[in-house]
Structures are given as C-alpha cells and as structure tokens.
XYZ file of C-alpha atoms in Angstrom:
481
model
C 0.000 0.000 0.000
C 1.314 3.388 -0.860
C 2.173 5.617 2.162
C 2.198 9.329 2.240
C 2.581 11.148 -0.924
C 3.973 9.979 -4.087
C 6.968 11.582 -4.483
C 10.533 11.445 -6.823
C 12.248 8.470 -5.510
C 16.095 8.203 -5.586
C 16.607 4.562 -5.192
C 14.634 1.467 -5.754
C 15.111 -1.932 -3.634
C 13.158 -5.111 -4.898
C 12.838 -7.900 -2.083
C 10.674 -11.141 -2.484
C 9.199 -13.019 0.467
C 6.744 -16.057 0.582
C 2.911 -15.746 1.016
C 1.055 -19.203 0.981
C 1.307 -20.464 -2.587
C 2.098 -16.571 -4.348
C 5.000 -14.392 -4.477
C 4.688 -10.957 -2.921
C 7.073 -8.580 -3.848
C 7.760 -5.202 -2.016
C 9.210 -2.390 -3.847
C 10.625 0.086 -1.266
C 11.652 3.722 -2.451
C 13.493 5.293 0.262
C 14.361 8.969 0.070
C 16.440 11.529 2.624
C 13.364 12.179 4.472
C 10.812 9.689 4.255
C 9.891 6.068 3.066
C 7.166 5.050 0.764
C 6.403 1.553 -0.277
C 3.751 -0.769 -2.295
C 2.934 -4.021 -2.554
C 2.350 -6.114 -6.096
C 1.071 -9.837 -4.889
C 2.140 -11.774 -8.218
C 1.367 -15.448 -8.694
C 4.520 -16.350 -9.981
C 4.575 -19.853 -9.037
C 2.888 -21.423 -12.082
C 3.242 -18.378 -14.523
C 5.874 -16.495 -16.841
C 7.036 -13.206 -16.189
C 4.548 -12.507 -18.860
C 1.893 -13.396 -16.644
C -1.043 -11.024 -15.131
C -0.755 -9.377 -12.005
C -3.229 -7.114 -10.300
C -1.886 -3.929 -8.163
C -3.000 -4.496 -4.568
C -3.490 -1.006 -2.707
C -5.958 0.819 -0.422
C -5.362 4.271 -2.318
C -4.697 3.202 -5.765
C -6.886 4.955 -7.564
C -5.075 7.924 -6.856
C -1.589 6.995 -7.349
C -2.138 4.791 -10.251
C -2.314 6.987 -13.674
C 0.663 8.930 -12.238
C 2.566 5.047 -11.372
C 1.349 4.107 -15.219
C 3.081 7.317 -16.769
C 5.879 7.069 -15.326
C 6.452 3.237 -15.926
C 6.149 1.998 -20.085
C 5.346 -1.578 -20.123
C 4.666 -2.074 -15.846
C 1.573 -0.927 -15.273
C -1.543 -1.423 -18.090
C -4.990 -1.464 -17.549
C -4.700 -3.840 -14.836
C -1.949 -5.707 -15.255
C 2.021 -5.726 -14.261
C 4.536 -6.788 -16.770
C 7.753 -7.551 -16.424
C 10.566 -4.710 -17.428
C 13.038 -7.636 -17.477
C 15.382 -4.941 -15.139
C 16.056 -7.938 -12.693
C 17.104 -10.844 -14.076
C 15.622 -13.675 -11.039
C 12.696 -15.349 -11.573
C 11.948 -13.947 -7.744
C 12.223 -10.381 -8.975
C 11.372 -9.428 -12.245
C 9.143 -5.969 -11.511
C 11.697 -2.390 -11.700
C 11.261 0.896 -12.689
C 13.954 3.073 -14.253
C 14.636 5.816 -11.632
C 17.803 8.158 -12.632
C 18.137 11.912 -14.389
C 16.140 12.988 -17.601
C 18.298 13.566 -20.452
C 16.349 16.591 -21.061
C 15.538 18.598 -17.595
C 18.137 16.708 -16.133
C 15.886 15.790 -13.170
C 15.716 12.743 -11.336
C 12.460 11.105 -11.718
C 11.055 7.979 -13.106
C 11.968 7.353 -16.962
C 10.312 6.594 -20.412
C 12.552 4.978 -22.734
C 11.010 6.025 -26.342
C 12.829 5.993 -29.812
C 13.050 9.077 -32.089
C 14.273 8.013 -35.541
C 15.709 4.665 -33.992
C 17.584 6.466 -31.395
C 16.433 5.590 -27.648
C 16.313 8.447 -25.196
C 14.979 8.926 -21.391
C 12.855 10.968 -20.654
C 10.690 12.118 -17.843
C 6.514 12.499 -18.641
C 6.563 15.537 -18.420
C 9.664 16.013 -21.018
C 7.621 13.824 -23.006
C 4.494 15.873 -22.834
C 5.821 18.506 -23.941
C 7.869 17.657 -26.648
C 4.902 15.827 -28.046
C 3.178 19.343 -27.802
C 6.216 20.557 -29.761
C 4.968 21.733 -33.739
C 1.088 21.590 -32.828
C -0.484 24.061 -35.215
C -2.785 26.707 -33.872
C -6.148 25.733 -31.850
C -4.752 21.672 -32.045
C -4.107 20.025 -28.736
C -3.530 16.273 -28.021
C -6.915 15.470 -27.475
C -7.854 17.065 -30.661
C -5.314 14.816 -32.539
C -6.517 12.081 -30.508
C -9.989 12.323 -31.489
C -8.599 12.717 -35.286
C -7.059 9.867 -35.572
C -10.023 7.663 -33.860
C -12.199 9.303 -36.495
C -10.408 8.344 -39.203
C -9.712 4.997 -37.565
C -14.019 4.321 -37.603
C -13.789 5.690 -41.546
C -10.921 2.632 -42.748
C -12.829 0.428 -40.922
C -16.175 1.135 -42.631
C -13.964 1.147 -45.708
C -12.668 -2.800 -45.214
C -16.120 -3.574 -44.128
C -17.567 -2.457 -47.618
C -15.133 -5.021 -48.697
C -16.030 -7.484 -46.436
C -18.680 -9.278 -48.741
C -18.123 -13.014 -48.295
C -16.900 -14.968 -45.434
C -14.268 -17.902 -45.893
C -16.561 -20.610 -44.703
C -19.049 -19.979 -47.284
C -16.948 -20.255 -50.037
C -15.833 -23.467 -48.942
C -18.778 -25.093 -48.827
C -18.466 -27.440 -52.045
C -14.860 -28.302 -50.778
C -14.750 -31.926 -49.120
C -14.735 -31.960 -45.461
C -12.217 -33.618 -44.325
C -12.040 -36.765 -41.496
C -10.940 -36.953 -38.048
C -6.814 -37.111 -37.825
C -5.163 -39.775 -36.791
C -1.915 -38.416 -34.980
C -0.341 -39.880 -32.068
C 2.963 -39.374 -30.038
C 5.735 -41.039 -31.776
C 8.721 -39.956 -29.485
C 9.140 -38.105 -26.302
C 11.949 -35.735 -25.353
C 12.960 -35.479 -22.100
C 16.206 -33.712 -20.752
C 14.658 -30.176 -19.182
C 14.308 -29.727 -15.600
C 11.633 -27.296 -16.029
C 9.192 -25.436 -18.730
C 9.886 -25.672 -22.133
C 9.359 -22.216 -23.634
C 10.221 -22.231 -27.196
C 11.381 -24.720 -30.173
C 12.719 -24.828 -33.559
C 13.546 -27.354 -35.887
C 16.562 -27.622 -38.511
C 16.252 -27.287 -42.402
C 18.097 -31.054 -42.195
C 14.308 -32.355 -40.585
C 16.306 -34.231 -37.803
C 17.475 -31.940 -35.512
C 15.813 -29.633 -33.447
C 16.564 -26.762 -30.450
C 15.097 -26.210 -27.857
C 14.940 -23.438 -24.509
C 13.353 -23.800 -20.945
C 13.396 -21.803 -17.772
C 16.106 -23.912 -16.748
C 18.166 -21.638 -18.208
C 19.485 -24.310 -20.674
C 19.898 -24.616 -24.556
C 19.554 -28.241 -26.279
C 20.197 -29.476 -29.604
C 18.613 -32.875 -30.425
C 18.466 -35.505 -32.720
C 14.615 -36.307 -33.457
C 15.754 -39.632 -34.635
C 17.735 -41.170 -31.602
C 16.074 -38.590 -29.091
C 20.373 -37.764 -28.239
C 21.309 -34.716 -27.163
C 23.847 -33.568 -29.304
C 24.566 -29.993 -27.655
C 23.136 -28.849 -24.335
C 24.216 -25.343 -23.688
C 23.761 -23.149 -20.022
C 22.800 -19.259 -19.938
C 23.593 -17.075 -17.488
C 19.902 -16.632 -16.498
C 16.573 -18.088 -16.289
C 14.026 -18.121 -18.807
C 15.302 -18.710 -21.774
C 12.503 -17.337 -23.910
C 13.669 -17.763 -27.426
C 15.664 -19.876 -29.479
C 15.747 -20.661 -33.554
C 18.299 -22.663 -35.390
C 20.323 -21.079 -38.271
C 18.854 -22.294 -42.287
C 22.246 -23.516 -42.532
C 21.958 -25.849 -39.223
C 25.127 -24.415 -38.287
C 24.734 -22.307 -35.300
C 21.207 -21.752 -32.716
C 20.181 -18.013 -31.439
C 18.321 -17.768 -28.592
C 17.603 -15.261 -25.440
C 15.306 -14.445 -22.657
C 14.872 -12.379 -19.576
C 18.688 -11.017 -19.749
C 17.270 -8.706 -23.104
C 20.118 -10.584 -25.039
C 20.630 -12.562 -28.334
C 23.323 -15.253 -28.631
C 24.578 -17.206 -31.282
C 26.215 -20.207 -30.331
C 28.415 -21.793 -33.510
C 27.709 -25.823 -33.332
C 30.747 -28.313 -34.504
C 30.296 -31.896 -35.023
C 33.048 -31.982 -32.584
C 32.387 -33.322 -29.383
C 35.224 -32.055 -27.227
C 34.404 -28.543 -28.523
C 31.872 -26.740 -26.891
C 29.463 -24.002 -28.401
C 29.987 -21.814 -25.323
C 33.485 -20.943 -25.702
C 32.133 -19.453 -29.024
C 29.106 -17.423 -27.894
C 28.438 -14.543 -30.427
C 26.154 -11.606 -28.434
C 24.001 -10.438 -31.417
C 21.666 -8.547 -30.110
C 20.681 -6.208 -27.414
C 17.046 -5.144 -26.068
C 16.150 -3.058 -23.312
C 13.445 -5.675 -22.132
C 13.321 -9.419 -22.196
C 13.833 -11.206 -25.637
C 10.194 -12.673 -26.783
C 11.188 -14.152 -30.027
C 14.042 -14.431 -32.427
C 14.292 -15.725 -35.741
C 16.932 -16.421 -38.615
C 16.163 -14.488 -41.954
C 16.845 -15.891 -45.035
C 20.466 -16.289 -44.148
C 23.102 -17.032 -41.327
C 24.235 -13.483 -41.367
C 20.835 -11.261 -40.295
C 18.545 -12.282 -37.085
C 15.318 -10.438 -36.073
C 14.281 -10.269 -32.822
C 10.923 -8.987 -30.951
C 11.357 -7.734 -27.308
C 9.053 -6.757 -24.436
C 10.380 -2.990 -25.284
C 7.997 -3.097 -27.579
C 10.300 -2.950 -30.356
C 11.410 -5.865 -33.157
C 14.866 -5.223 -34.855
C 16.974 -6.277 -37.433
C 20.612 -7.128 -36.581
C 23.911 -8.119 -38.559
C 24.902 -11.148 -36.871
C 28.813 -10.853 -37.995
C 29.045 -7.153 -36.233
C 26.320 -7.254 -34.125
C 25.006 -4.024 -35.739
C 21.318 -3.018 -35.659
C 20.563 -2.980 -38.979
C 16.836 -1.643 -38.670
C 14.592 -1.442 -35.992
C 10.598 -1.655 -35.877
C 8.659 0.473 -33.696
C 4.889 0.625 -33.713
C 3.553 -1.718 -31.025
C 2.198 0.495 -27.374
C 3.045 -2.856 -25.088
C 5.543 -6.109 -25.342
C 6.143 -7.812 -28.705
C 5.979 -11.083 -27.853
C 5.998 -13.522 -31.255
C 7.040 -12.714 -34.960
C 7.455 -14.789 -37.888
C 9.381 -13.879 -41.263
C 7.372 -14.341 -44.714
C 8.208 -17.758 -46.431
C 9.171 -16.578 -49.566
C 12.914 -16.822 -50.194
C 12.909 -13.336 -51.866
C 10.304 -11.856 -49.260
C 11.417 -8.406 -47.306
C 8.471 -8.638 -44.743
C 7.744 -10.576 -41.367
C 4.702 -9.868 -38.946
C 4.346 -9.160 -35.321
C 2.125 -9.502 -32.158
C 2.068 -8.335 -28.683
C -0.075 -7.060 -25.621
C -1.633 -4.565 -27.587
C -3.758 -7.176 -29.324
C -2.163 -5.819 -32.579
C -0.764 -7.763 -35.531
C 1.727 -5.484 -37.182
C 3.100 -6.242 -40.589
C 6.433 -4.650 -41.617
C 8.429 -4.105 -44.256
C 12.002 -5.085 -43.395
C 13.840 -2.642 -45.848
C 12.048 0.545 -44.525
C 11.074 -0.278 -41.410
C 7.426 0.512 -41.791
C 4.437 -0.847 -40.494
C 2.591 -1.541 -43.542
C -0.581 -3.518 -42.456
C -2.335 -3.511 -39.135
C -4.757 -5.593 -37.765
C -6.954 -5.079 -34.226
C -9.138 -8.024 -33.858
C -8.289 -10.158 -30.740
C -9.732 -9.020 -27.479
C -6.531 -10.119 -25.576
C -2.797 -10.253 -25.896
C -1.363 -12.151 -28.594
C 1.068 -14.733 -28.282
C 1.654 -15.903 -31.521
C 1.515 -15.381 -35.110
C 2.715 -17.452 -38.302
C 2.364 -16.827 -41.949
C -0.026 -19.101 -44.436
C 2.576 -21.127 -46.258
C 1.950 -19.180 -49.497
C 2.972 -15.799 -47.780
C -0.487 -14.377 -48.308
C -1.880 -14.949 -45.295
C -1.181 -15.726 -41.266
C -2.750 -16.738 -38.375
C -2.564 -15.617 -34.865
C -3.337 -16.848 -31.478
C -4.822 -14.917 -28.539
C -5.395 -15.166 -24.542
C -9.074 -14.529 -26.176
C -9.280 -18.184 -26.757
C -9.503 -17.838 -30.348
C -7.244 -18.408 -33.226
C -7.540 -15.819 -36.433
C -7.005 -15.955 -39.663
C -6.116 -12.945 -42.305
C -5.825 -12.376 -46.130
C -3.072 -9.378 -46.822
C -4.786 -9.085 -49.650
C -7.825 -8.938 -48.804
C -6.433 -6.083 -46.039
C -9.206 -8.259 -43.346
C -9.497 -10.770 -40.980
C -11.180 -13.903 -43.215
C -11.985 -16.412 -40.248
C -12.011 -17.217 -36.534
C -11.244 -20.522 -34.667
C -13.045 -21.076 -31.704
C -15.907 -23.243 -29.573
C -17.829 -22.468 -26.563
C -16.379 -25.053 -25.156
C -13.078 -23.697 -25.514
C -12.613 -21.511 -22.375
C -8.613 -21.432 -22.072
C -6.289 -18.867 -24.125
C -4.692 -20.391 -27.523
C -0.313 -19.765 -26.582
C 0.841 -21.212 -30.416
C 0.010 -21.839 -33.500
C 1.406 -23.233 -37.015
C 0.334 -24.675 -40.184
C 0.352 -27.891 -42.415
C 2.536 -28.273 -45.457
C -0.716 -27.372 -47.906
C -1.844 -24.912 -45.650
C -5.603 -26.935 -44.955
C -4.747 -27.330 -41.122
C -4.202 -25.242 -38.316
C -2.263 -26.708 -35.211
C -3.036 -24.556 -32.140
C -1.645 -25.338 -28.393
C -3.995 -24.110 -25.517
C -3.168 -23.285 -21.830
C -5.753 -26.355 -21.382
C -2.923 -28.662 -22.476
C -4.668 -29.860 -25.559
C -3.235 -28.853 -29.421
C -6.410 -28.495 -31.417
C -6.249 -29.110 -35.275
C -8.538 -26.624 -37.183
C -9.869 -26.990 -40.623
C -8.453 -23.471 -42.382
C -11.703 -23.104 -44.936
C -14.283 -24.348 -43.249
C -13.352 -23.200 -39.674
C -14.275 -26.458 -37.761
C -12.501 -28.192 -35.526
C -11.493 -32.050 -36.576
C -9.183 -33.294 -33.617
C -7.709 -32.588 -30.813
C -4.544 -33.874 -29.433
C -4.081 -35.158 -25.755
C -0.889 -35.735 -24.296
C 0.741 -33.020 -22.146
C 0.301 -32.241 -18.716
C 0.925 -28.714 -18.762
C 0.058 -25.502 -20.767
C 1.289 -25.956 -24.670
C 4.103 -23.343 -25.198
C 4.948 -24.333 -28.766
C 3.931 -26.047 -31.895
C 6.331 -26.672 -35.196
C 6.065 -28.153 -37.852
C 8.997 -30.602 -39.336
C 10.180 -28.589 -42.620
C 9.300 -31.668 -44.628
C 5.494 -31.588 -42.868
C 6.015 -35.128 -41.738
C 5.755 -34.963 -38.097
C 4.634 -31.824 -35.292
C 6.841 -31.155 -32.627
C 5.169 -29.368 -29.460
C 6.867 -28.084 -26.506
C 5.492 -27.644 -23.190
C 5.334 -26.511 -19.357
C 5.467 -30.051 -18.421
C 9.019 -30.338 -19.344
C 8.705 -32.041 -21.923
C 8.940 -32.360 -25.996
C 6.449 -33.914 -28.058
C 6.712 -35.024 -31.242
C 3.637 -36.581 -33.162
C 2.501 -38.207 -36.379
C-alpha cells in the first residue's frame, strides 16, 4: 500500500518473500526524508514473467495513472509486466529511476525511440515535446480524437469489402475426417518449462529453450542430445536454429541474443564461441533467422522488433509501432520476401516491411494479448493466437481478418500456432494442455490432441510436414505423427 505522498524516488530496492502459494514482492523507495512503499502480490509460481498481475493497494486509484506514466510496459490497464530490469525469476518488476536527459531531473523514466535512437525521458519532457509543432487551436486530445475518427472511416472502408466470409466459399470443398496423430517420441532432458522450439532445415534436428536456463540441440531420430548449452539466467525465452543448421540463437529475460556456432566436434563446446548479437532493453520474446546465417530479427518486451547483422552485431533496422511487449514474430516464407509480422499485448498484428522499417498492415481483432503469429505457407496470409481463446485468420490481400477458430467449449487462451505443409490445417496449443487441429476453410474443428500435462508453449512443424513437434510446461517435448 502506498504511504504518504507519491513523491521522486532516488533509489529502488526489490525484495521477495513467501505468502502461501504466491510471491509478494515489495518495492521500497526510500528517500532523505521519508519512506514510501507498495505491494504487487504476483502469482509467480505457475506463470511467466509474462503473466497477469493485479496492483493491490488501499489508495490506488489515486496513485495509479501517475505510477502508469511514469512506468512503459509495468503498469496497463490492470496488469504488471515484467521490465526484465532484474534478471531472477523472484524479482522481475523495476522501474527506471535516474536523471532525464532533457531537464536533467531525477524522476522515473520513459525509454522512447526518435528516428531509432532511444532516449529517457521524464513524462513531463515527453508531454511537452509531443506538444512541440502543434499548429494553432490543435491540442492532443484534438489529434486524438482525429485519428479515432479516421480509424471508424478505414474500418467502414474494409467492411464495404467485407462481402463473403471464408466458410461460405468453402462449402463445395470436401470436409475432411478426423486425424489420426499420435505421439511417436518423447523428449525429455529439461528440468523445467519448455518455452520455445525450432527445428533444422536437415528435418532431424531440433533446439530447444526452458526456464532452466538451458539450450539443447537434439536428434529427433535417436532422441540424443547432441549440444546442451547453459545461460547465465533463467528463462530462456527464445531460441531458432540457423537455415544452414550451423549455429542456434536464442535469449530471454537477460534482453540478449546469442549465437552459439555448433561443430560436429564433441570435445568442442558451443559456449566458448558465444556470439552476443543482439541487445534489447526488455526481455527477448522471439528471435528468428532471416533468409540467411548473417541477419537475425528479434521482438522484445520494449515493444520494439529489430533487425541485426549477426557478424558485427550491428542493428541494422529497428521496428517500432507496437504500445506494449512484442511477444511472437514470424518472417514471410518466400525466399525473396522483405516482410515478417508481429504480435504483442496490444492485441495488434503489425506487418512490416524489413527494408524501410514501416508498419505496412495492421490488424486489431483479438480481445486479448497475442502470443503468436505465423504466416499461411503461401505468404499471403497468417494466423494468430490470442489469450481470447480464439485463433484468427487474415488475407493481406484482402487487407481483413477472413476467419475465426473457436468453440464455446473452448474456455482457455490459444499460446501457439502453425500450419500444415498445404496450408488446410491449423495446429493450435492451448493453456488447457490440448493442441487443437482446425480446418483453415471451413473453420471447424477435426481433432484434438491429448498428451501433455501442462500448458502448450509451442507447436512446429517438421520442414518436410512429416511430423509436429510441441513443446510444453510439463518439461517435456512432443513429437507426433
């Protein structure tokens, strides 16, 4: 609970203690003459640092829009995210306390990006240099109500558009029968969630990351594990293996991105040839390969997805556009293609064009965060999945969302999701620990697969569309056909 009045704080203390089966943490701000505190009761136990938390206080309501100003990416709505400033899985709530590089006052800090160059400043720096080149009788709220208005008109616009659905047009196509897809192999080797997977170009060998903090190569065949590499911290969030099968990236709550060169040697070990790549100012969400061993892009909970040159470890271009976390991207198939597309907390899908560094396409369906999205196997298209429960589909051509997987009796939020070879099924995980298949035209479910005992963190599948490999909190791999 907040005592006395909110005030500039000088230094910032984060201390965990136990309370029954949750995690409360106490951030104390003590200053020369007084000591304020407040409480943020986070269930931890089970759940990311991506995971909802609810402020606690008796005088929040006054306190809070000032708390939310102040701290980008902590405080939305009502939920706490992780800044990724502390890198325990304990302690992962900070704010950035320290002197504005444009009053020079000590106060809480915004990190923003003008023209791909981060800065820190204070809100009310901020304010006003947003207020900077307003024409005459214009304020923000003026601008704000603008662009809303003209918002409503592009939306009427698609809707005019919007004169089939997907569904109906599929109705002569042949419905197709109930899959038959069991667990072939199981993976075991991680000592605690599995958070992310990837599979080689060779179809044999695959990477994986878990909040173990570890790194493992395998060999799908044998189930060996050819490489097993340790991180300096928890929560290794990412991880993607090179088209050349040649070296793994990965990264997670220490805002990092490694390459690690593999050799078919076995007294050589990939650590003593760590590459850092990449550097966020939040935790690493996702990270990808591009068409080559030489670029990466990455997605962070900055908010931010950039390009890097994996050689210098230059940032070639950076992507700014998203309001909360980025938290899954996926580059477009085609070998020649220059875009990828993004989503994050703001329930936005962002499509961007790697060579500017715009946002070209938007879209601002889902009624919750979204945790993943991956492109139709054509390039035309992608789907998404949401903490809405519901899996989307959309046409870039069309500029529109086409179609929406979901039942009633689907209650839990959809964490991953991926595509067949011919592009007729949609594999989605679930926090329920089921992967649902989904019929892409016709929207109906035809099987659902049972086998984990924890939520489903990650579906792929094998380049050659053989088999589905699925990675979950349970520890373990799964792979299936």
């Amino acid at each position: 609970m907040f005592k006395n009045d909110f005030s500039t704080p000088t230094d910032l203390e984060c201390s965990p203690t136990r309370d029954g089966g949750t995690q409360m943490h106490t951030v104390k701000v003590e200053q020369s003459h007084k000591l304020e505190h407040f409480s943020i009761r986070s269930l931890v136990t089970d759940n990311p640092p991506l995971c909802k938390t609810r402020l606690t206080s008796a005088r929040t309501n006054k306190y809070l829009p000032d708390v939310r100003a102040h701290t980008r990416n902590i405080f939305s709505e009502e939920c706490v995210r992780s800044t990724g400033a502390v890198m325990c899985d304990q302690t992962f709530v900070a704010v950035t306390f320290g002197p504005c590089e444009s009053c020079a006052k000590t106060s809480p800090l915004m990190n923003i990006y003008i023209k791909t160059e981060p800065i820190n400043y204070c809100s009310f720096c901020v304010e006003k240099m947003a207020c900077q080149g307003l024409q005459a009788g214009e304020s923000l709220a003026s601008l704000k109500r603008e662009s809303a208005t003209l918002k409503k008109k592009l939306d009427e616009e698609r809707n005019k558009l919007n004169d089939v659905e997907l569904s109906k047009v599929a109705e002569k196509v042949e419905t197709l029968s109930s899959l038959s897809i069991k667990t072939r192999r199981v993976l075991k080797g991680h000592n605690n969630k599995v958070l992310c997977m990837d599979w080689c170009k060779d179809k044999r060998r695959m990477v994986s990351s878990s909040q173990d903090g570890k790194v493992i190569v395998w060999d799908a065949f044998t189930l060996n594990k050819e490489h097993a590499m340790s991180l300096p911290c928890t929560w290794v969030m990412a991880c993607a293996y090179a088209p050349s099968g040649c070296a793994v990236a990965c990264g997670g709550l220490d805002n990092k991105c490694c390459v690690f060169p593999l050799s078919m040697d076995p007294n050589e070990s990939p650590v003593t040839k760590k590459k850092l790549v990449a550097m966020h100012t939040n935790y690493l969400s996702a990270c990808t390969f591009t068409n080559s061993d030489m670029q990466l892009l990455t997605s962070s909970g900055d908010g931010t997805c950039a390009l890097w040159d994996v050689e210098s470890g230059q940032l070639l271009q950076s992507f700014h556009g998203h309001t909360a976390d980025t938290l899954s991207l996926d580059l477009a198939p085609s070998e020649t293609g220059n875009t990828f597309v993004s989503g994050g907390c703001d329930k936005k899908a962002n499509v961007w064009d790697m060579r500017s560094g715009q946002n070209i396409q938007s879209f601002e369906n889902h009624q919750s965060d979204i945790n993943c999205v991956k492109y139709y196997p054509s390039g035309d298209a992608f789907a998404s999945a949401s903490d809405d429960a519901t899996c989307r589909f959309y046409d870039l051509r069309a500029d529109r969302e086409v179609a929406v997987y979901q039942k009633e009796s689907i209650i839990f939020g959809a964490s991953t999701v991926d595509f067949s070879l011919s592009g007729r099924l949609l594999f989605a995980g679930y926090n329920d620990y089921t992967i649902n298949v989904w019929d892409v035209l016709k929207g109906n479910r035809i099987s659902t697969m049972y086998g984990h005992e924890n939520r489903v963190s990650r579906v792929r599948l094998s380049p050659d569309g053989t088999a589905l490999c699925s990675a979950s909190w349970d520890t373990t791999l799964r792979i299936w056909a």
